[in-house]
Amino acid sequence: MSSYSSDQQVANATADAQMVPTTQRARLTGIQAEGASGSKIIFKSGGSGGTAIATFEFGSEGIDFYVPGSGILFEEGIYLDLTATPSVTITFT
């Protein structure tokens, strides 16, 4: 019998939010977002005024994205800036 352990964590937001504290380093490994016309999500490192690391634009189809490899590195937490997006869930380590 084998066992599996993971240090993955999950966060959800319905508005702009600091999803991982700026005092933490994190790797974004998965994104799920409910879509609407003109949806856009921007992930930043360093808070709301920080550096944009990844931007995703989509429509009503939403997004369900697994980040390959080791994920996207954020040195100073993960801040979510969203537009016309009802809900975003991320997985991170």
Coordinates of N, CA and C in Angstrom, one line a residue:
M1 N 0.9 -1.2 0.0 CA 0.0 0.0 0.0 C 0.9 1.2 0.0
S2 N 0.6 2.2 -0.8 CA 1.3 3.4 -0.9 C 0.6 4.6 -0.3
S3 N 1.3 5.6 0.1 CA 0.6 6.8 0.6 C 1.0 8.0 -0.2
Y4 N 0.2 9.0 -0.1 CA 0.4 10.2 -0.9 C 0.3 11.4 0.0
S5 N 1.2 12.3 0.0 CA 1.0 13.5 0.8 C 1.4 14.7 -0.1
S6 N 0.7 15.8 0.1 CA 0.9 17.0 -0.7 C 0.8 18.3 0.2
D7 N 1.6 19.3 -0.2 CA 1.5 20.5 0.6 C 0.6 21.5 -0.2
Q8 N -0.2 21.1 -1.2 CA -1.1 21.9 -1.9 C -2.1 22.6 -1.0
Q9 N -2.4 23.9 -1.2 CA -3.4 24.6 -0.5 C -4.4 25.2 -1.5
V10 N -5.6 25.5 -1.1 CA -6.6 26.1 -2.0 C -7.1 27.4 -1.4
A11 N -7.4 28.4 -2.2 CA -8.0 29.6 -1.8 C -9.0 30.0 -2.9
N12 N -10.1 30.7 -2.4 CA -11.1 31.2 -3.3 C -11.4 32.6 -3.0
A13 N -11.8 33.4 -4.1 CA -12.1 34.8 -3.9 C -13.2 35.2 -4.9
T14 N -14.0 36.1 -4.5 CA -15.1 36.6 -5.4 C -14.9 38.1 -5.7
A15 N -13.8 38.7 -5.2 CA -13.4 40.1 -5.5 C -11.9 40.2 -5.4
D16 N -11.3 41.3 -5.7 CA -9.9 41.5 -5.6 C -9.5 41.1 -4.2
A17 N -8.3 40.3 -4.1 CA -8.0 39.8 -2.8 C -6.5 39.4 -2.7
Q18 N -5.9 39.5 -1.5 CA -4.6 39.0 -1.2 C -4.8 37.5 -0.9
M19 N -4.6 36.6 -1.8 CA -4.9 35.2 -1.6 C -3.8 34.4 -0.8
V20 N -2.6 34.9 -0.9 CA -1.5 34.3 -0.2 C -0.7 35.6 0.4
P21 N -0.5 35.6 1.7 CA 0.2 36.8 2.3 C 1.5 37.2 1.6
T22 N 1.8 38.5 1.6 CA 3.0 39.0 1.0 C 4.3 38.5 1.7
T23 N 4.1 38.0 2.9 CA 5.3 37.5 3.6 C 5.6 36.0 3.2
Q24 N 4.8 35.4 2.3 CA 5.0 34.1 1.9 C 5.4 34.0 0.4
R25 N 6.3 33.1 0.1 CA 6.6 32.7 -1.2 C 5.6 31.6 -1.6
A26 N 5.1 31.6 -2.9 CA 4.2 30.6 -3.3 C 4.3 30.3 -4.8
R27 N 3.9 29.1 -5.1 CA 3.8 28.6 -6.5 C 2.4 28.3 -6.9
L28 N 1.9 29.1 -7.8 CA 0.5 28.9 -8.3 C 0.5 27.6 -9.2
T29 N -0.3 26.6 -8.9 CA -0.3 25.4 -9.6 C -1.6 25.1 -10.4
G30 N -2.7 25.8 -10.0 CA -3.9 25.5 -10.7 C -4.9 26.7 -10.6
I31 N -5.7 26.9 -11.6 CA -6.7 28.1 -11.6 C -8.0 27.6 -12.1
Q32 N -9.1 27.9 -11.4 CA -10.4 27.7 -11.9 C -11.2 29.0 -11.7
A33 N -11.8 29.4 -12.7 CA -12.6 30.7 -12.6 C -13.9 30.6 -13.4
E34 N -14.9 31.1 -12.8 CA -16.2 31.2 -13.5 C -16.1 32.4 -14.4
G35 N -16.6 32.2 -15.6 CA -16.5 33.3 -16.6 C -17.7 34.1 -16.8
A36 N -17.5 35.2 -17.5 CA -18.6 36.1 -17.9 C -18.0 36.9 -19.1
S37 N -18.8 37.6 -19.8 CA -18.2 38.3 -21.0 C -17.1 39.3 -20.5
G38 N -16.0 39.2 -21.1 CA -14.9 40.1 -20.8 C -14.2 39.8 -19.5
S39 N -14.2 38.6 -19.1 CA -13.5 38.2 -17.8 C -12.0 38.3 -18.0
K40 N -11.3 38.8 -16.9 CA -9.9 39.0 -16.9 C -9.4 38.8 -15.4
I41 N -8.4 38.0 -15.2 CA -7.7 37.9 -13.9 C -6.2 38.1 -14.0
I42 N -5.7 38.9 -13.1 CA -4.3 39.2 -13.1 C -3.8 38.8 -11.7
F43 N -2.7 38.0 -11.7 CA -2.1 37.6 -10.5 C -0.8 38.4 -10.3
K44 N -0.7 39.0 -9.1 CA 0.5 39.9 -8.8 C 1.3 39.4 -7.6
S45 N 2.5 39.7 -7.6 CA 3.4 39.4 -6.5 C 3.7 40.7 -5.8
G46 N 3.5 40.8 -4.5 CA 3.8 42.1 -3.8 C 2.6 42.9 -3.5
G47 N 1.4 42.3 -3.5 CA 0.2 43.1 -3.2 C -0.5 43.7 -4.3
S48 N -1.5 44.6 -4.1 CA -2.3 45.2 -5.1 C -1.4 46.1 -6.0
G49 N -0.4 46.7 -5.5 CA 0.5 47.6 -6.3 C 1.7 46.8 -6.8
G50 N 1.7 45.5 -6.7 CA 2.9 44.7 -7.0 C 3.1 44.5 -8.5
T51 N 3.9 43.6 -8.8 CA 4.3 43.2 -10.2 C 3.3 42.1 -10.7
A52 N 2.8 42.4 -11.9 CA 1.9 41.5 -12.5 C 2.7 40.3 -13.0
I53 N 2.4 39.1 -12.6 CA 3.2 37.9 -13.0 C 2.4 37.1 -14.1
A54 N 1.1 37.0 -14.0 CA 0.3 36.3 -15.0 C -1.0 36.9 -15.2
T55 N -1.5 37.0 -16.5 CA -2.8 37.6 -16.8 C -3.5 36.6 -17.7
F56 N -4.8 36.4 -17.4 CA -5.6 35.5 -18.2 C -6.9 36.2 -18.6
E57 N -7.3 36.2 -19.9 CA -8.5 36.8 -20.4 C -9.3 35.7 -21.0
F58 N -10.6 35.7 -20.7 CA -11.5 34.6 -21.2 C -12.9 35.1 -21.2
G59 N -13.8 34.3 -21.7 CA -15.3 34.7 -21.8 C -16.1 33.9 -20.9
S60 N -17.3 33.7 -21.3 CA -18.3 33.0 -20.4 C -17.9 31.5 -20.2
E61 N -17.0 31.0 -21.0 CA -16.6 29.6 -20.8 C -15.8 29.3 -19.6
G62 N -15.3 30.4 -19.0 CA -14.5 30.3 -17.8 C -13.1 29.7 -18.0
I63 N -12.4 29.3 -17.0 CA -11.1 28.8 -17.2 C -10.8 27.7 -16.1
D64 N -10.2 26.6 -16.6 CA -9.8 25.5 -15.7 C -8.4 25.1 -16.2
F65 N -7.4 25.6 -15.5 CA -6.0 25.5 -15.9 C -5.1 24.9 -14.9
Y66 N -4.4 23.9 -15.3 CA -3.4 23.3 -14.5 C -2.0 23.8 -15.0
V67 N -1.2 24.4 -14.1 CA 0.1 25.0 -14.5 C 1.1 23.8 -14.5
P68 N 1.7 23.6 -15.6 CA 2.6 22.4 -15.7 C 3.9 22.7 -14.9
G69 N 4.7 21.7 -14.7 CA 6.0 21.8 -14.0 C 5.8 22.2 -12.6
S70 N 6.6 23.1 -12.1 CA 6.6 23.5 -10.7 C 5.6 24.7 -10.4
G71 N 4.9 25.1 -11.4 CA 3.9 26.2 -11.2 C 4.6 27.5 -11.5
I72 N 3.8 28.6 -11.2 CA 4.3 30.0 -11.4 C 4.8 30.5 -10.1
L73 N 6.0 31.0 -10.0 CA 6.6 31.4 -8.7 C 6.2 32.9 -8.4
F74 N 5.7 33.1 -7.2 CA 5.4 34.4 -6.6 C 6.3 34.6 -5.4
E75 N 7.2 35.5 -5.4 CA 8.1 35.7 -4.3 C 7.5 36.4 -3.1
E76 N 6.5 37.2 -3.3 CA 5.8 38.0 -2.3 C 4.3 37.8 -2.3
G77 N 3.9 36.6 -2.1 CA 2.5 36.3 -2.0 C 1.8 36.3 -3.3
I78 N 0.5 36.0 -3.3 CA -0.3 36.1 -4.6 C -1.5 37.0 -4.3
Y79 N -1.6 38.1 -5.1 CA -2.7 39.0 -5.1 C -3.5 38.8 -6.4
L80 N -4.8 38.7 -6.2 CA -5.7 38.5 -7.3 C -6.4 39.8 -7.7
D81 N -6.3 40.3 -8.9 CA -7.0 41.4 -9.4 C -8.0 40.9 -10.5
L82 N -9.3 41.0 -10.3 CA -10.2 40.4 -11.2 C -11.2 41.4 -11.8
T83 N -11.6 41.2 -13.1 CA -12.6 42.0 -13.8 C -13.6 41.1 -14.3
A84 N -14.9 41.4 -14.1 CA -16.0 40.6 -14.6 C -15.9 39.1 -14.4
T85 N -15.4 38.7 -13.3 CA -15.2 37.3 -13.0 C -15.9 37.0 -11.6
P86 N -16.9 36.2 -11.6 CA -17.7 36.0 -10.4 C -16.9 35.3 -9.3
S87 N -16.0 34.4 -9.7 CA -15.3 33.6 -8.6 C -14.0 33.0 -9.2
V88 N -13.0 32.9 -8.3 CA -11.7 32.3 -8.7 C -11.2 31.4 -7.6
T89 N -10.8 30.2 -8.0 CA -10.2 29.3 -7.0 C -8.8 28.9 -7.5
I90 N -7.9 29.0 -6.6 CA -6.5 28.6 -7.0 C -6.0 27.5 -6.1
T91 N -5.0 26.8 -6.6 CA -4.3 25.8 -5.8 C -2.8 26.3 -5.9
F92 N -2.1 26.2 -4.7 CA -0.8 26.7 -4.7 C 0.0 25.9 -3.6
T93 N 1.3 26.0 -3.7 CA 2.2 25.4 -2.7 C 3.1 26.5 -2.1

